[in-house]
Coordinates of C-alpha atoms in Angstrom, one line a residue:
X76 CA 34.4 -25.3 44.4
X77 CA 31.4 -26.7 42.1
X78 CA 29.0 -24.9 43.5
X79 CA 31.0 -21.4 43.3
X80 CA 31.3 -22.3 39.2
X81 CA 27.9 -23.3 38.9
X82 CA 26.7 -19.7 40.7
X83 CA 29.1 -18.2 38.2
X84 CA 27.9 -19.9 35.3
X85 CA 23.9 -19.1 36.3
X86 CA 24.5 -15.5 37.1
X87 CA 26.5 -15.3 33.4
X88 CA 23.1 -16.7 31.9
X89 CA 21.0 -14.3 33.9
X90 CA 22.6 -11.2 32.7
X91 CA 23.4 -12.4 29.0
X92 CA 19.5 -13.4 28.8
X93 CA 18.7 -9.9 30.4
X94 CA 20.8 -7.8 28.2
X95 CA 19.6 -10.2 24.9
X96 CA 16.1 -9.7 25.7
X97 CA 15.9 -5.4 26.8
X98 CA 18.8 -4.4 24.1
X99 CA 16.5 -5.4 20.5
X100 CA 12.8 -3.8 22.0
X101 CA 14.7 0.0 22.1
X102 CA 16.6 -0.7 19.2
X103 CA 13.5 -0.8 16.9
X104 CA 11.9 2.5 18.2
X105 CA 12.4 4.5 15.8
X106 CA 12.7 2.3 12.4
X107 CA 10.0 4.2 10.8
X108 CA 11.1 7.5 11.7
X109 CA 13.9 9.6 9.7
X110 CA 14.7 12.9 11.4
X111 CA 17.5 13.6 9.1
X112 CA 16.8 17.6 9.8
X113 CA 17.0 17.1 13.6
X114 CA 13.6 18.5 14.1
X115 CA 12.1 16.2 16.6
X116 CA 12.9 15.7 19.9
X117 CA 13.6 11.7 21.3
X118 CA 10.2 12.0 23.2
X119 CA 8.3 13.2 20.2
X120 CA 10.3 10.7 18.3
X121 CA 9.4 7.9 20.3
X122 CA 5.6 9.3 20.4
X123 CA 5.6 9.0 16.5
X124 CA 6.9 5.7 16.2
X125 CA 4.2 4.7 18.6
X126 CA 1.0 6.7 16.4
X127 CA 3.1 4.9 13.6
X128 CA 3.0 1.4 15.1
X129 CA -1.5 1.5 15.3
X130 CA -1.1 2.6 11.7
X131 CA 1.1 -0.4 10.2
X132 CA -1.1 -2.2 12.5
X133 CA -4.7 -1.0 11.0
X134 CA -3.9 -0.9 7.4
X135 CA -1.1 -3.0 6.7
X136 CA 0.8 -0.7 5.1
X137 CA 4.2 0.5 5.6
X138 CA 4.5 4.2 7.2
X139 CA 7.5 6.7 7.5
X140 CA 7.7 10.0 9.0
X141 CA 10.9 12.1 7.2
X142 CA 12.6 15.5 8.1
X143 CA 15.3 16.7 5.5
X144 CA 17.3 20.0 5.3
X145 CA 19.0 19.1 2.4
X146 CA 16.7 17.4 -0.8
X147 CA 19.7 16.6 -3.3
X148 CA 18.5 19.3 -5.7
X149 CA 15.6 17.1 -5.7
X150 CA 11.9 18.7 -5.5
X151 CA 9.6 18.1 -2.4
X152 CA 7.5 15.2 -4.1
X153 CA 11.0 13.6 -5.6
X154 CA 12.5 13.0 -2.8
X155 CA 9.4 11.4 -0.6
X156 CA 9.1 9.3 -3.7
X157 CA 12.6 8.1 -3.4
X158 CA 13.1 7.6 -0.1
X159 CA 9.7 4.9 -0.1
X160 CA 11.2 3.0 -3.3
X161 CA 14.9 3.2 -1.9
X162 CA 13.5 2.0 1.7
X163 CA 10.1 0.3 1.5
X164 CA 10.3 -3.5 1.2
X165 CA 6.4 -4.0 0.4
X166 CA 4.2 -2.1 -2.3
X167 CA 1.2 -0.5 0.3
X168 CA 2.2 2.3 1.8
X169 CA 3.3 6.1 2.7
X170 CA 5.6 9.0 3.7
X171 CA 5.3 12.1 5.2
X172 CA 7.8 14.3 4.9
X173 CA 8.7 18.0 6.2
X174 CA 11.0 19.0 3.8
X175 CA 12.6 22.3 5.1
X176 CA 15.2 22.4 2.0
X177 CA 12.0 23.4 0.0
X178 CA 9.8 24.5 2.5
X179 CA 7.3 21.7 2.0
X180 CA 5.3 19.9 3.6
X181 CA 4.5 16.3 2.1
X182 CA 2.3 13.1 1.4
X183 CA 3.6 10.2 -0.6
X184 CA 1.1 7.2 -1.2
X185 CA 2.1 4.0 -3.0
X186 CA -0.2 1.0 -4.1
X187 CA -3.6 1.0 -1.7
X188 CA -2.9 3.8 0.1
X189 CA -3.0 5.5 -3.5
X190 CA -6.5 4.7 -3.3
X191 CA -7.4 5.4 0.6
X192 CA -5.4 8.6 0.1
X193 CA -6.9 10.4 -2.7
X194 CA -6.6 14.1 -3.9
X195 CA -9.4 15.2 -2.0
X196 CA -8.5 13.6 1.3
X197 CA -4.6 14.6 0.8
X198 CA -6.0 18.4 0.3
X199 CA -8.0 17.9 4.0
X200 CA -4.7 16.3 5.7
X201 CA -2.7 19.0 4.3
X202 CA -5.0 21.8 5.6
X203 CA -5.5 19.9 9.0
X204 CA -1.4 19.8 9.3
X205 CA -0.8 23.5 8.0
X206 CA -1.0 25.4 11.4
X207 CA 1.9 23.3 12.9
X208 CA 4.3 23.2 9.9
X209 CA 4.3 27.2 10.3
X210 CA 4.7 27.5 13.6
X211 CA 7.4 25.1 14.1
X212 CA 5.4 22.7 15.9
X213 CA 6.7 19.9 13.6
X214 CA 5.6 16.8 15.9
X215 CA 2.2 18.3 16.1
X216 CA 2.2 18.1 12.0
X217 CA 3.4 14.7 11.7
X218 CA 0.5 13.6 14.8
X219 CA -2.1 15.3 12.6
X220 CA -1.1 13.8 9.7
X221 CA -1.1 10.1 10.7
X222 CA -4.2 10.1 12.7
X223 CA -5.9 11.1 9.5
X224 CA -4.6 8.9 7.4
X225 CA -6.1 6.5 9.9
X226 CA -9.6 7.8 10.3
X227 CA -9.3 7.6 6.1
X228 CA -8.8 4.2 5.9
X229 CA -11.3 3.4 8.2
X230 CA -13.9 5.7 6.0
X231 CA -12.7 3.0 3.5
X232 CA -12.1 3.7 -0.4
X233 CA -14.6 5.7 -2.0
X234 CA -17.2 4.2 -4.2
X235 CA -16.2 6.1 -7.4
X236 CA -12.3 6.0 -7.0
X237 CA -10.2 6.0 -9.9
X238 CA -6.5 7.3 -10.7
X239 CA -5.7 9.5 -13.1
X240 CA -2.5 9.7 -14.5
X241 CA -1.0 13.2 -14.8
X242 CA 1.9 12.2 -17.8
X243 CA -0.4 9.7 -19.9
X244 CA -4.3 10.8 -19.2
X245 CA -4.9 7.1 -18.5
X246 CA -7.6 6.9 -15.8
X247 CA -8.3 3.0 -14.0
X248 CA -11.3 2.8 -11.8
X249 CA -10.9 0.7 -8.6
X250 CA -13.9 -1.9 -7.8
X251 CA -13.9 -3.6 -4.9
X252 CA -16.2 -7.2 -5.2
X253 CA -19.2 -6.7 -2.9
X254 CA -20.8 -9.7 -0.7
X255 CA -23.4 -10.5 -3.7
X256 CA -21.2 -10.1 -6.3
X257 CA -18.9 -12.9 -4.3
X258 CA -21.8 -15.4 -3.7
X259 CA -22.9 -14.8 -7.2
X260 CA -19.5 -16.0 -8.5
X261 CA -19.3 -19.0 -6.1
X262 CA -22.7 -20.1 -7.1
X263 CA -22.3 -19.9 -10.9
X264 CA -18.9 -21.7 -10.2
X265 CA -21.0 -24.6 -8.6
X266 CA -23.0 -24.7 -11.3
X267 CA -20.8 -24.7 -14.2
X268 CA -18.9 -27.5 -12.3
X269 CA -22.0 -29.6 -11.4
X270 CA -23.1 -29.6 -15.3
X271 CA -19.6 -30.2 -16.7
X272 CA -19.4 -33.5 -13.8
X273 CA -22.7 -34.8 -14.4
X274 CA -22.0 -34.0 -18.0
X275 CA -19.3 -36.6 -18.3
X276 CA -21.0 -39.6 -15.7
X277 CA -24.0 -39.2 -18.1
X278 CA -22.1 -39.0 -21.8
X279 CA -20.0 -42.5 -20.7
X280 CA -22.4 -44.1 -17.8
X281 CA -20.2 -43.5 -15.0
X282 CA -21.3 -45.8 -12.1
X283 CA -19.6 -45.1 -8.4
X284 CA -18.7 -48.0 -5.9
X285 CA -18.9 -50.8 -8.8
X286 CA -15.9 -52.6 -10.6
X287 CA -16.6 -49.9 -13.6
X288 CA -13.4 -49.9 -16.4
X289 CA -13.5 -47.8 -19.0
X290 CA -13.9 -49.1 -22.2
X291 CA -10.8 -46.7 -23.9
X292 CA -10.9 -48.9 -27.3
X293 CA -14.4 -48.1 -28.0
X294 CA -14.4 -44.4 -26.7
X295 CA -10.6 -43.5 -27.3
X296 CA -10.5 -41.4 -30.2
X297 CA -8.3 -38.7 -30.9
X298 CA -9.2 -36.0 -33.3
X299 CA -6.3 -33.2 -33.8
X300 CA -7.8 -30.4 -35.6
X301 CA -5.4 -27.2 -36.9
X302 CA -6.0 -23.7 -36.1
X303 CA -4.1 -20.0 -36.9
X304 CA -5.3 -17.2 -35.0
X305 CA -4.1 -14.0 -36.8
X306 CA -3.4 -10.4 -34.6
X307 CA -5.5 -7.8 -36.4
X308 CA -6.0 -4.7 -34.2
X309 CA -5.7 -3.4 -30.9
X310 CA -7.4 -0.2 -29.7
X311 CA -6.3 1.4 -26.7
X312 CA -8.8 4.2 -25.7
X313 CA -7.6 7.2 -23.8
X314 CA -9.5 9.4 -21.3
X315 CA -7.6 13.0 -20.6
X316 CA -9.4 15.4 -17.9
X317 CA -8.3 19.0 -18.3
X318 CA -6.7 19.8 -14.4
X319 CA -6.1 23.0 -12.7
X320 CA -2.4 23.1 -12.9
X321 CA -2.4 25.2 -9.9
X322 CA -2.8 22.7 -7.5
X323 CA -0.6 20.5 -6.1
X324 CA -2.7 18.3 -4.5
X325 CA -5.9 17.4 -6.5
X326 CA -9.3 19.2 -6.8
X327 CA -12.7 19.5 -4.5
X328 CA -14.8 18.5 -7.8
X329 CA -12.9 15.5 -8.9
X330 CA -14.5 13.4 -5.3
X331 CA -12.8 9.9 -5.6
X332 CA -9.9 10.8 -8.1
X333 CA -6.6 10.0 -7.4
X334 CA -4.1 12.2 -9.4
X335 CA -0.6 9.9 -10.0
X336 CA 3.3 9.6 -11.2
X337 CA 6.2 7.5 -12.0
X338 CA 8.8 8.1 -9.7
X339 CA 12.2 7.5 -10.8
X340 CA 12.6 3.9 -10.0
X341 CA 9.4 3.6 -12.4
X342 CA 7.1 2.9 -9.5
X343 CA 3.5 4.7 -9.5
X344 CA 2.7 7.5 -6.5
X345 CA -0.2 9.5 -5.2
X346 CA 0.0 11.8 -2.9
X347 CA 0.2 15.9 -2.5
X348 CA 2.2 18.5 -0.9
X349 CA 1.8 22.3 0.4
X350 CA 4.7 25.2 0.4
X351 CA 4.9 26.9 4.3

């Protein structure tokens, strides 16, 4: 009778452990992928996910792949926007979305991926993707898509980044610290460090491994000095660059610019799009 309850009791284990270890693995498939226009199948949904996985997993940022047929009176560029800020849990990363509401195909970069991304690049990744949005071959768009964004990153930002933004005319360059520039810092932080130590042994005669005791009576002065700063003036200097309002996605001749928005959370975004 024991040995029929303890057989029961192992074979519940088995097949609770079974079903709590295969059920969680399918369940995450497709986290990244919205197909809220029913445009992919669940083999090119599960192939996405996958191309989507290497992404995350080379840049660190986070990737979704969207279909809508209905954008909430919203335009293309609105609603990729919306979906990262209402979804995305990290600052880094990007949407592409087939919008079929507005006929649009779309890119939607946040943070780094702003950078990575930039007008020029967006215009290439558009034109590489074109061919598949029009023929209905909306996997094949989304493939293309995501394996350059990865061949991009890899390229690495371009030396003369910068963003522009389209509502203020601000522009902020992006600098990346090279390896000279790093050592540089460490040794001049050595330095400053060693004269400000040997500063202080030398102005009070520090001695190491004796019975040394400050002498604070003879040394332990306080002077307390007052001082007012007063605000004057502050300058903020503007840079606008006249664009070709024509273009939705940036320009050949602008090279590392980065053309951005505030969404409607308030949260900066790159990216481009292209009517089909």
């Amino acid at each position: 009778m024991r040995d029929k309850l303890r057989k029961r009791i192992a074979l519940s284990a088995v097949t609770a452990l079974t079903l709590f270890v295969a059920v969680p693995v399918y369940a995450d498939t497709y986290d990244a992928v919205y197909d809220d226009a029913a445009l992919l199948s669940d083999e090119e949904q599960q192939s996405l996910s996958e191309e989507i996985t290497n992404l995350q997993e080379t840049t660190g940022w986070e990737v979704y792949v969207l279909t809508t047929e209905d954008a909430q009176g919203k335009t293309a560029r609105e609603y990729a926007d919306d979906f990262y800020d209402t979804t995305a849990t990290g600052d880094d990363g990007v949407v592409f979305l087939i919008d079929m509401d507005n006929r649009e195909v779309t890119i939607s970069t946040a943070g780094e991926a702003i950078y990575y991304l930039n007008d020029d690049r967006i215009d290439d990744i558009l034109d590489n993707c074109y061919d598949y949005v029009v023929d209905g071959e909306y996997a094949s768009c989304f493939s293309s898509m995501l394996s350059d964004a990865e061949y991009y990153y890899e390229v690495g930002v371009p030396s003369d980044a910068y963003t522009y933004d389209e509502e203020t005319g601000e522009i902020h360059y992006y600098h990346v610290l090279t390896m000279g520039e790093i050592l540089f810092a460490v040794v001049l932080a050595a330095a400053v460090f060693a004269a400000v130590f040997f500063g202080i042994t030398g102005k009070y005669r520090l001695k190491f491994g004796g019975g040394y005791q400050y002498d604070y009576h003879a040394f332990g002065k306080v002077n307390l000095t007052g001082q007012e700063d007063r605000f004057v003036n502050q300058m903020v200097t503007h840079r606008r660059i006249q664009t070709d309002s024509g273009s939705s996605g940036g320009g050949s001749s602008h090279s590392g610019r980065s053309t951005v928005h505030t969404s409607s959370s308030g949260r900066s975004h790159g990216g481009g799009s292209r009517k089909f």
